Coordinates of C-alpha atoms in Angstrom, one line a residue:
X263 CA -14.3 -14.3 2.7
X264 CA -14.3 -18.0 1.9
X265 CA -14.1 -21.1 4.0
X266 CA -10.5 -22.5 3.9
X267 CA -9.9 -26.0 2.6
X268 CA -10.7 -29.0 4.8
X269 CA -7.0 -29.9 5.4
X270 CA -5.2 -28.7 8.5
X271 CA -4.8 -25.0 7.7
X272 CA -1.6 -23.1 7.9
X273 CA -2.5 -19.8 9.4
X274 CA -0.6 -16.6 9.0
X275 CA -1.4 -13.1 10.2
X276 CA -0.5 -9.9 8.2
X277 CA -0.3 -6.5 9.8
X278 CA -0.5 -3.3 7.8
X279 CA -0.7 0.4 8.6
X280 CA -0.5 2.5 5.5
X281 CA 0.2 6.1 4.9
X282 CA -3.4 7.0 5.9
X283 CA -2.4 6.2 9.5
X284 CA -6.0 5.4 10.4
X285 CA -5.3 2.1 12.2
X286 CA -3.9 -1.4 12.1
X287 CA -5.3 -3.9 9.6
X288 CA -5.0 -7.5 10.6
X289 CA -5.6 -10.3 8.0
X290 CA -5.8 -14.0 8.9
X291 CA -5.0 -16.1 5.9
X292 CA -4.8 -19.8 5.2
X293 CA -2.2 -21.2 2.8
X294 CA -2.5 -24.6 1.2
X295 CA -0.2 -26.2 -1.4
X296 CA -1.2 -25.4 -5.0
X297 CA -4.0 -23.1 -4.0
X298 CA -4.3 -19.3 -3.8
X299 CA -4.2 -17.9 -0.3
X300 CA -7.6 -17.8 1.5
X301 CA -8.8 -14.9 3.6
X302 CA -10.2 -16.3 6.8
X303 CA -10.9 -13.3 9.0
X304 CA -10.0 -9.7 9.5
X305 CA -9.8 -7.1 12.2
X306 CA -9.3 -3.3 12.1
X307 CA -7.8 -1.6 15.2
X308 CA -8.4 2.2 15.1
X309 CA -5.4 4.4 15.7
X310 CA -5.6 6.7 18.7
X311 CA -5.3 10.4 17.9
X312 CA -2.1 10.8 20.0
X313 CA -0.3 8.0 18.1
X314 CA -1.7 9.3 14.8
X315 CA -0.3 12.7 15.4
X316 CA 3.1 11.4 16.7
X317 CA 3.6 9.2 13.6
X318 CA 2.4 12.0 11.2
X319 CA 5.0 14.3 12.8
X320 CA 7.8 11.8 12.2
X321 CA 6.9 11.3 8.5
X322 CA 9.6 13.1 6.5
X323 CA 10.7 15.0 9.7
X324 CA 13.9 16.9 9.1
X325 CA 14.7 16.6 12.8
X326 CA 13.4 14.6 15.7
X327 CA 14.6 13.0 18.9
X328 CA 15.3 9.4 19.9
X329 CA 12.7 9.7 22.7
X330 CA 10.0 10.6 20.1
X331 CA 11.0 7.7 17.9
X332 CA 11.0 5.3 20.8
X333 CA 7.6 6.5 22.0
X334 CA 6.0 6.2 18.6
X335 CA 7.5 2.8 17.9
X336 CA 6.6 1.4 21.3
X337 CA 3.0 2.6 21.1
X338 CA 2.7 1.4 17.5
X339 CA 3.9 -2.1 18.4
X340 CA 1.6 -2.3 21.4
X341 CA -1.3 -1.3 19.2
X342 CA -0.3 -4.1 16.8
X343 CA -0.3 -6.6 19.6
X344 CA -3.7 -5.4 20.7
X345 CA -5.0 -5.9 17.2
X346 CA -3.5 -9.4 17.0
X347 CA -5.0 -10.5 20.3
X348 CA -8.4 -9.1 19.3
X349 CA -8.5 -11.1 16.1
X350 CA -7.3 -14.3 17.8
X351 CA -10.0 -13.9 20.5
X352 CA -12.7 -13.4 18.0
X353 CA -11.6 -16.6 16.1
X354 CA -11.0 -18.7 19.2
X355 CA -7.4 -19.2 18.2
X356 CA -4.2 -19.2 20.3
X357 CA -0.7 -18.1 19.3
X358 CA 0.2 -21.7 18.8
X359 CA -2.3 -21.8 15.8
X360 CA -0.3 -19.1 14.0
X361 CA 2.7 -20.0 11.9
X362 CA 3.9 -16.4 11.8
X363 CA 2.9 -12.8 11.8
X364 CA 4.1 -10.7 8.9
X365 CA 4.6 -7.1 10.2
X366 CA 5.2 -4.3 7.7
X367 CA 5.8 -1.6 10.3
X368 CA 5.0 2.0 9.8
X369 CA 6.9 3.7 7.0
X370 CA 8.1 7.2 8.0
X371 CA 10.4 7.7 5.0
X372 CA 11.1 5.9 1.8
X373 CA 14.1 7.1 -0.3
X374 CA 15.3 4.4 -2.6
X375 CA 17.3 7.0 -4.5
X376 CA 19.0 8.3 -1.4
X377 CA 18.7 11.9 -0.1
X378 CA 21.1 14.7 -0.7
X379 CA 23.6 12.3 -2.4
X380 CA 23.4 9.9 0.6
X381 CA 22.8 6.2 0.4
X382 CA 19.4 4.6 -0.4
X383 CA 17.2 3.9 2.5
X384 CA 13.7 3.0 3.6
X385 CA 12.6 3.4 7.2
X386 CA 9.7 1.5 8.9
X387 CA 9.1 2.0 12.6
X388 CA 8.6 -1.5 14.1
X389 CA 9.7 -3.6 17.0
X390 CA 9.3 -7.2 16.0
X391 CA 11.1 -8.4 19.2
X392 CA 8.5 -6.7 21.4
X393 CA 5.7 -7.9 19.1
X394 CA 6.9 -11.5 19.5
X395 CA 7.1 -11.0 23.2
X396 CA 3.6 -9.5 23.5
X397 CA 1.8 -12.0 21.2
X398 CA 3.7 -15.2 21.7
X399 CA 3.9 -15.6 17.9
X400 CA 6.8 -15.9 15.5
X401 CA 7.2 -12.5 13.8
X402 CA 8.6 -11.8 10.4
X403 CA 9.5 -8.2 9.7
X404 CA 11.9 -5.8 7.9
X405 CA 10.8 -7.0 4.4
X406 CA 11.9 -4.0 2.4
X407 CA 15.6 -3.5 3.1
X408 CA 16.8 -6.8 1.5
X409 CA 15.4 -5.8 -1.8
X410 CA 17.0 -2.4 -1.4
X411 CA 20.3 -4.0 -0.6
X412 CA 20.0 -5.9 -3.9
X413 CA 19.7 -2.6 -5.8
X414 CA 15.9 -2.6 -5.9
X415 CA 13.3 0.1 -5.0
X416 CA 12.1 -2.0 -2.0
X417 CA 8.6 -1.2 -3.4
X418 CA 6.0 -2.1 -4.3
X419 CA 6.1 -5.6 -2.8
X420 CA 2.4 -6.5 -3.2
X421 CA 2.7 -7.5 -6.9
X422 CA 4.3 -10.8 -6.0
X423 CA 1.2 -11.5 -3.8
X424 CA -1.1 -10.3 -6.6
X425 CA 0.5 -12.9 -8.8
X426 CA -0.1 -15.6 -6.3
X427 CA -3.7 -14.4 -5.6
X428 CA -5.1 -13.3 -8.9
X429 CA -2.8 -14.8 -11.6
X430 CA -5.2 -16.7 -13.9
X431 CA -3.5 -16.3 -17.3
X432 CA -6.8 -16.3 -19.1
X433 CA -6.8 -12.5 -19.8
X434 CA -4.9 -9.3 -19.1
X435 CA -5.3 -8.2 -15.5
X436 CA -4.3 -5.0 -13.7
X437 CA -4.5 -4.6 -9.9
X438 CA -4.7 -1.0 -8.7
X439 CA -4.0 -0.3 -5.0
X440 CA -5.3 3.1 -3.9
X441 CA -3.8 3.5 -0.5
X442 CA -1.9 6.6 0.6
X443 CA -0.1 6.1 -2.7
X444 CA -1.3 4.4 -5.9
X445 CA 0.5 1.4 -7.3
X446 CA -0.4 -0.7 -10.2
X447 CA 0.4 -4.4 -11.0
X448 CA 0.2 -5.9 -14.5
X449 CA -0.4 -9.6 -14.7
X450 CA 0.1 -10.5 -18.3
X451 CA -1.9 -13.1 -20.1
X452 CA 1.3 -14.7 -21.4
X453 CA 2.9 -16.5 -18.5
X454 CA 6.3 -16.1 -20.1
X455 CA 6.1 -12.3 -19.8
X456 CA 7.3 -10.8 -16.5
X457 CA 4.9 -9.3 -14.0
X458 CA 5.3 -5.5 -13.9
X459 CA 4.3 -3.0 -11.3
X460 CA 5.2 0.4 -9.8
X461 CA 3.9 3.4 -7.9
X462 CA 2.0 5.8 -10.1
X463 CA 1.9 8.7 -7.6
X464 CA -0.3 10.0 -4.7
X465 CA -3.7 8.6 -4.0
X466 CA -5.2 9.3 -0.5
X467 CA -2.2 10.9 1.0
X468 CA -2.8 14.4 -0.4
X469 CA -6.6 14.0 -0.5
X470 CA -6.7 13.1 3.2
X471 CA -4.2 15.8 4.2
X472 CA -6.0 18.6 2.3
X473 CA -9.4 17.5 3.6
X474 CA -8.2 17.4 7.2
X475 CA -6.8 20.9 6.9
X476 CA -10.1 22.4 5.6
X477 CA -12.9 20.1 6.9
X478 CA -13.7 18.0 10.0
X479 CA -12.4 14.5 10.0
X480 CA -9.5 12.6 8.5
X481 CA -10.9 11.8 5.0
X482 CA -13.4 12.8 2.4
X483 CA -16.2 10.2 2.8
X484 CA -17.0 8.8 -0.7
X485 CA -15.3 11.8 -2.2
X486 CA -18.4 13.9 -1.6
X487 CA -16.5 17.1 -1.0
X488 CA -14.3 16.7 -4.1
X489 CA -17.4 16.0 -6.1
X490 CA -18.9 19.3 -5.1
X491 CA -15.9 21.2 -6.6
X492 CA -14.4 21.5 -10.1
X493 CA -11.0 20.7 -11.5
X494 CA -8.6 23.6 -11.7
X495 CA -6.8 22.7 -14.9
X496 CA -4.0 25.3 -14.5
X497 CA -3.2 23.8 -11.1
X498 CA -3.5 20.3 -12.5
X499 CA -1.0 21.1 -15.2
X500 CA 1.5 22.4 -12.6
X501 CA 1.1 19.3 -10.4
X502 CA 1.5 16.9 -13.4
X503 CA 4.7 18.7 -14.3
X504 CA 6.4 16.9 -11.3
X505 CA 9.2 14.8 -12.8
X506 CA 8.2 11.7 -10.9
X507 CA 5.2 11.2 -13.1
X508 CA 7.4 11.0 -16.2
X509 CA 10.0 8.5 -14.8
X510 CA 10.1 5.1 -16.4
X511 CA 9.6 2.1 -14.0
X512 CA 10.8 0.8 -11.7
X513 CA 9.8 3.6 -9.5
X514 CA 8.4 4.2 -6.0
X515 CA 7.6 7.2 -3.9
X516 CA 6.2 8.3 -0.5
X517 CA 5.7 11.3 1.7
X518 CA 9.2 12.4 1.2
X519 CA 8.0 13.8 -2.2
X520 CA 4.3 14.2 -2.0
X521 CA 3.1 16.1 1.0
X522 CA 1.2 19.3 1.8
X523 CA 4.2 21.6 1.4
X524 CA 4.7 20.2 -2.1
X525 CA 1.1 20.9 -2.9
X526 CA 1.1 24.4 -1.4
X527 CA 4.1 25.3 -3.5
X528 CA 1.9 24.9 -6.6
X529 CA -0.9 27.1 -5.3
X530 CA -1.4 30.7 -6.2
X531 CA -3.6 31.4 -3.2
X532 CA -6.6 32.1 -5.3
X533 CA -7.9 28.5 -5.5
X534 CA -11.1 27.5 -3.6
X535 CA -10.2 24.7 -1.2
X536 CA -13.0 22.5 -2.6
X537 CA -11.6 22.9 -6.1
X538 CA -8.2 21.9 -4.9
X539 CA -9.7 18.7 -3.5
X540 CA -11.4 18.0 -6.9
X541 CA -8.1 18.6 -8.7
X542 CA -6.2 16.2 -6.4
X543 CA -8.7 13.5 -7.3
X544 CA -8.2 14.3 -10.9
X545 CA -4.4 14.2 -10.4
X546 CA -4.7 10.6 -9.0
X547 CA -7.0 9.4 -11.8
X548 CA -4.8 10.9 -14.6
X549 CA -1.5 9.7 -13.1
X550 CA -2.9 6.2 -12.7
X551 CA -4.1 6.3 -16.3
X552 CA -0.7 7.5 -17.5
X553 CA 1.0 4.8 -15.5
X554 CA -1.2 2.1 -17.1
X555 CA -0.5 3.5 -20.5
X556 CA 3.2 3.1 -19.8
X557 CA 2.6 -0.6 -19.1
X558 CA 0.1 -1.1 -21.9
X559 CA 0.6 1.6 -24.6
X560 CA -1.9 0.0 -26.9
X561 CA -4.7 0.4 -24.3
X562 CA -6.2 -3.1 -24.7
X563 CA -9.4 -4.1 -22.9
X564 CA -8.4 -5.2 -19.4
X565 CA -9.8 -6.1 -16.1
X566 CA -8.8 -3.5 -13.4
X567 CA -9.1 -4.9 -9.9
X568 CA -9.3 -1.9 -7.5
X569 CA -8.1 -2.3 -3.9
X570 CA -7.4 -0.1 -0.9
X571 CA -9.3 2.7 0.8
X572 CA -9.5 4.8 -2.4
X573 CA -11.8 2.1 -3.9
X574 CA -14.5 3.5 -1.6
X575 CA -14.1 7.0 -3.0
X576 CA -17.0 7.1 -5.4
X577 CA -15.9 10.3 -7.1
X578 CA -12.3 9.1 -7.6
X579 CA -13.6 5.8 -9.1
X580 CA -15.8 7.8 -11.5
X581 CA -12.9 9.8 -12.7
X582 CA -10.8 6.6 -13.1
X583 CA -13.5 5.1 -15.2
X584 CA -13.5 8.3 -17.3
X585 CA -9.8 8.2 -18.0
X586 CA -9.7 4.4 -18.5
X587 CA -12.5 3.7 -21.0
X588 CA -11.1 0.3 -22.1
X589 CA -10.8 -1.0 -18.5
X590 CA -13.5 -3.0 -16.7
X591 CA -13.3 -1.9 -13.1
X592 CA -14.1 -4.7 -10.6
X593 CA -13.7 -5.6 -7.0
X594 CA -11.4 -8.2 -5.6
X595 CA -14.4 -9.5 -3.6
X596 CA -15.1 -11.7 -6.6
X597 CA -11.9 -13.6 -5.5
X598 CA -13.0 -13.7 -1.9
X599 CA -10.9 -10.6 -0.9
X600 CA -12.6 -7.4 0.1
X601 CA -10.9 -4.2 -1.2
X602 CA -9.4 -3.2 2.2
X603 CA -7.5 -6.4 3.0
X604 CA -5.2 -7.1 0.1
X605 CA -2.2 -5.3 1.6
X606 CA -2.5 -6.9 5.0
X607 CA -2.9 -10.3 3.3
X608 CA 0.2 -9.6 1.3
X609 CA 2.4 -9.4 4.4
X610 CA 0.9 -12.5 5.8
X611 CA 1.9 -14.2 2.6
X612 CA 5.3 -12.7 2.7
X613 CA 5.8 -14.2 6.2
X614 CA 4.9 -17.6 4.7
X615 CA 7.5 -17.0 1.9
X616 CA 10.2 -16.2 4.4
X617 CA 9.6 -19.2 6.6
X618 CA 9.7 -21.4 3.5
X619 CA 12.8 -19.7 2.1
X620 CA 10.9 -18.5 -1.0
X621 CA 11.5 -15.1 -2.6
X622 CA 9.1 -12.3 -1.8
X623 CA 10.1 -9.8 -4.4
X624 CA 9.8 -9.5 -8.2
X625 CA 12.9 -8.1 -9.8
X626 CA 10.9 -7.0 -12.8
X627 CA 8.9 -4.8 -10.4
X628 CA 11.5 -3.5 -8.0
X629 CA 14.5 -3.5 -10.2
X630 CA 16.5 -5.7 -7.8
X631 CA 19.4 -7.7 -9.1
X632 CA 17.5 -10.9 -8.6
X633 CA 14.9 -12.8 -6.5
X634 CA 15.5 -12.4 -2.7
X635 CA 14.1 -14.0 0.4
X636 CA 12.8 -11.0 2.4
X637 CA 12.5 -10.3 6.1
X638 CA 14.0 -11.4 9.4
X639 CA 12.5 -14.0 11.8
X640 CA 11.9 -13.2 15.5
X641 CA 11.0 -16.2 17.6
X642 CA 8.5 -15.8 20.5

């Protein structure tokens, strides 16, 4: 993390809880004119097991109750407020020092193509009114649905931030986010070419779910369990036959498609659990490589900046390097941004965009009919 410029800083907070459901990430950023955003401070608030289980049960639930939705949303919002206060206290800041909080909310289902011939929708549990009340800060929330209303996928939204943060136009750059799902952003060297980006498929969502079912803990530390297995190529072929992997961009996905039931439907029952874990890592690596080949079919030498929790999975990173021999894998820490804080930073930046009536989407990424100002504002 770098020291922000000497001028009076404009502070924004970004809140992110991804599909891993492991906690609330809070990023404090400073934005100055004509300069990339600066990461000033971070805080990670662990998610209690009760809330983790409640949110996981709601993800792609066929049926639930208003009471369960209300409980999960309220508990999630209060955890966000707790995380915000913890960071402010550590930094000696007050709510008056914060221009706005950008709150992504917790996605429980994302269906930009609709469901059973119904309308397109994306659902994030959030209560920005309560968050503003609890923190005393202006809150910007509900970023995705405006892009959806304009005919877009409502995802991924991070590529616009990637452009603001990493765009150098000196060489080809790819940014790969390995969260619950993997998405890639291409920042072309030619500034006249549009930025491209899309979801390539699952990353940690299946790896974490399979690990939690067969081992102790929520995730495979450094990919050690996967590394002890071997790829089941017959299973891999069945998984890669999923039509999503062959769709042209724009495209986005979520737990509504890739979940444990989807995986188990591809199993014969004879697979060793550790080999399934190794195969899931290979699925992520290959689907990312295929997605990058869609963007850059000539496979030029590029810099691949890897972000998200999956960047700490040593086995997965080894498999990515194997399938992307022309890419130089690097960390965003060279730009002052550790791997785990890009997404939270993105929603802080999106809050800034909203307050300044600037677009937060990239139509070349989401497929929307044009640039849109994203999010609603909730005053304290």
